[in-house]
Coordinates of C-alpha atoms in Angstrom, one line a residue:
X1 CA 282.4 127.1 -37.5
X2 CA 281.0 123.9 -36.5
X3 CA 282.2 121.8 -33.3
X4 CA 283.9 118.8 -34.1
X5 CA 282.3 115.7 -32.8
X6 CA 284.3 112.7 -31.6
X7 CA 282.8 109.2 -31.3
X8 CA 284.7 108.5 -28.0
X9 CA 283.1 109.2 -24.8
X10 CA 285.0 110.5 -21.7
X11 CA 284.7 106.9 -20.1
X12 CA 286.2 105.5 -23.1
X13 CA 289.0 108.0 -23.3
X14 CA 289.8 107.7 -19.6
X15 CA 289.9 104.1 -19.6
X16 CA 292.5 104.4 -22.5
X17 CA 294.4 107.1 -20.6
X18 CA 294.6 105.1 -17.3
X19 CA 294.9 101.8 -18.5
X20 CA 297.5 100.0 -16.7
X21 CA 298.8 96.6 -15.7
X22 CA 298.1 94.4 -13.0
X23 CA 300.3 92.9 -10.0
X24 CA 300.4 89.9 -8.1
X25 CA 300.7 90.6 -4.5
X26 CA 300.8 87.7 -2.2
X27 CA 298.8 85.6 -4.7
X28 CA 296.3 88.1 -5.4
X29 CA 295.8 90.0 -8.6
X30 CA 295.2 93.7 -7.9
X31 CA 295.0 96.5 -10.6
X32 CA 298.0 98.9 -10.5
X33 CA 296.6 102.4 -9.3
X34 CA 297.0 105.1 -11.8
X35 CA 295.0 108.0 -10.1
X36 CA 293.9 108.9 -6.4
X37 CA 290.2 108.0 -6.0
X38 CA 288.6 111.3 -5.2
X39 CA 286.9 109.6 -2.3
X40 CA 290.2 108.8 -1.2
X41 CA 291.5 112.2 -1.3
X42 CA 288.7 113.8 0.5
X43 CA 289.2 111.2 3.4
X44 CA 293.0 110.8 3.3
X45 CA 293.8 112.8 6.3
X46 CA 291.4 111.2 8.4
X47 CA 292.5 107.8 7.4
X48 CA 296.2 108.4 7.8
X49 CA 295.7 109.1 11.4
X50 CA 293.1 106.6 12.3
X51 CA 293.9 102.9 13.9
X52 CA 290.5 101.6 12.9
X53 CA 290.5 98.6 11.0
X54 CA 287.1 99.7 9.1
X55 CA 289.2 102.8 8.1
X56 CA 292.0 100.8 7.0
X57 CA 289.8 98.6 4.9
X58 CA 288.1 101.8 3.2
X59 CA 291.6 103.1 2.3
X60 CA 292.7 99.7 1.0
X61 CA 289.1 99.2 -0.8
X62 CA 289.5 102.7 -2.6
X63 CA 293.1 102.1 -3.7
X64 CA 293.0 98.4 -4.8
X65 CA 289.6 97.0 -4.8
X66 CA 287.0 95.4 -2.6
X67 CA 288.2 92.6 0.0
X68 CA 291.6 93.1 -1.0
X69 CA 292.7 93.7 2.8
X70 CA 291.2 90.2 4.0
X71 CA 292.4 88.3 1.3
X72 CA 296.2 89.8 2.0
X73 CA 295.6 89.0 5.6
X74 CA 294.4 85.6 4.8
X75 CA 297.5 85.2 2.7
X76 CA 299.9 85.7 5.6
X77 CA 300.9 89.5 4.4
X78 CA 303.0 90.8 7.2
X79 CA 302.8 94.6 8.5
X80 CA 306.2 95.6 6.8
X81 CA 305.1 93.9 3.5
X82 CA 301.7 95.8 4.0
X83 CA 303.5 99.2 4.4
X84 CA 305.4 98.4 1.4
X85 CA 302.6 97.9 -0.7
X86 CA 300.6 100.7 0.5
X87 CA 303.6 103.2 0.0
X88 CA 304.0 101.4 -3.5
X89 CA 300.3 101.8 -4.5
X90 CA 300.0 105.3 -3.2
X91 CA 303.2 106.5 -5.2
X92 CA 301.5 105.0 -8.3
X93 CA 298.4 106.5 -7.6
X94 CA 299.9 110.1 -7.4
X95 CA 301.6 109.5 -10.8
X96 CA 305.0 108.5 -9.3
X97 CA 306.1 105.0 -10.7
X98 CA 308.3 103.3 -8.2
X99 CA 309.4 99.7 -7.7
X100 CA 308.5 97.5 -4.8
X101 CA 312.2 97.9 -3.9
X102 CA 311.9 101.7 -3.8
X103 CA 308.7 101.6 -2.0
X104 CA 310.4 99.0 0.5
X105 CA 313.4 101.5 1.1
X106 CA 311.1 104.5 1.8
X107 CA 309.2 102.6 4.2
X108 CA 312.6 101.6 6.2
X109 CA 313.5 105.2 5.9
X110 CA 310.3 106.5 7.3
X111 CA 310.6 103.8 10.3
X112 CA 314.0 104.9 10.8
X113 CA 312.9 108.5 11.4
X114 CA 314.7 109.5 8.4
X115 CA 311.7 111.0 6.4
X116 CA 310.7 109.6 3.0
X117 CA 314.4 109.5 1.6
X118 CA 317.6 108.5 3.5
X119 CA 319.6 111.7 4.9
X120 CA 322.7 110.1 6.4
X121 CA 324.7 111.2 3.1
X122 CA 323.0 114.7 2.9
X123 CA 323.7 115.5 6.6
X124 CA 327.5 114.4 6.3
X125 CA 327.8 116.6 3.0
X126 CA 326.2 119.5 5.0
X127 CA 328.5 118.9 7.9
X128 CA 331.4 119.4 5.5
X129 CA 330.0 122.4 3.8
X130 CA 329.6 124.0 7.3
X131 CA 333.4 123.6 8.2
X132 CA 334.3 124.9 4.8
X133 CA 332.0 127.7 5.2
X134 CA 333.6 128.6 8.8
X135 CA 337.0 128.7 7.5
X136 CA 336.2 130.8 4.5
X137 CA 333.3 133.3 4.9
X138 CA 330.9 133.4 2.1
X139 CA 328.2 136.0 1.3
X140 CA 324.9 134.8 2.2
X141 CA 323.2 135.9 -0.9
X142 CA 325.7 134.8 -3.8
X143 CA 327.9 132.0 -2.0
X144 CA 331.0 134.2 -3.0
X145 CA 333.4 135.4 -0.5
X146 CA 332.4 138.3 1.4
X147 CA 334.3 141.6 0.9
X148 CA 336.5 142.7 3.9
X149 CA 334.9 145.8 5.7
X150 CA 337.3 148.3 6.9
X151 CA 337.5 149.0 10.6
X152 CA 337.2 152.5 10.1
X153 CA 333.7 152.2 9.0
X154 CA 332.6 149.5 11.4
X155 CA 334.8 150.6 14.6
X156 CA 333.4 152.6 17.2
X157 CA 335.2 155.6 18.2
X158 CA 337.6 155.3 21.2
X159 CA 336.4 157.0 24.4
X160 CA 338.7 157.9 27.2
X161 CA 338.0 156.5 30.6
X162 CA 336.8 159.2 33.2
X163 CA 338.8 157.8 36.0

């Protein structure tokens, strides 16, 4: 059996698979990230905790391209804008397509200490469920009502006092 030959190289294939649009952010056109560069994946933990401008520049260069950080700063980008763009870019790079509004809301939730998704409604729902559960005991494994256990099998034998 003969191996089937293809005329496309991997580079041509990957360019086709990862082709994406561009976005204009603060007047600067950037390619929408479609994958986390391997170099970034290897450095992400170090770069996340760093406050060094050089490390930040490295992160942005790997994600959006050379000199983008300086160009955004020169265009007047603020910190909240930057965090929003970074959240948007990382989401796209990991395969999650989000809007700028969704990225902005995730940043606000993160800053409010709520993690990546707002939890206010979930917390309230959990509290209501806890109140219901306390009123009607449920089995831990099935969620159904627990069967009543007779006092004969769980009670202790009465002992007379020695007084």
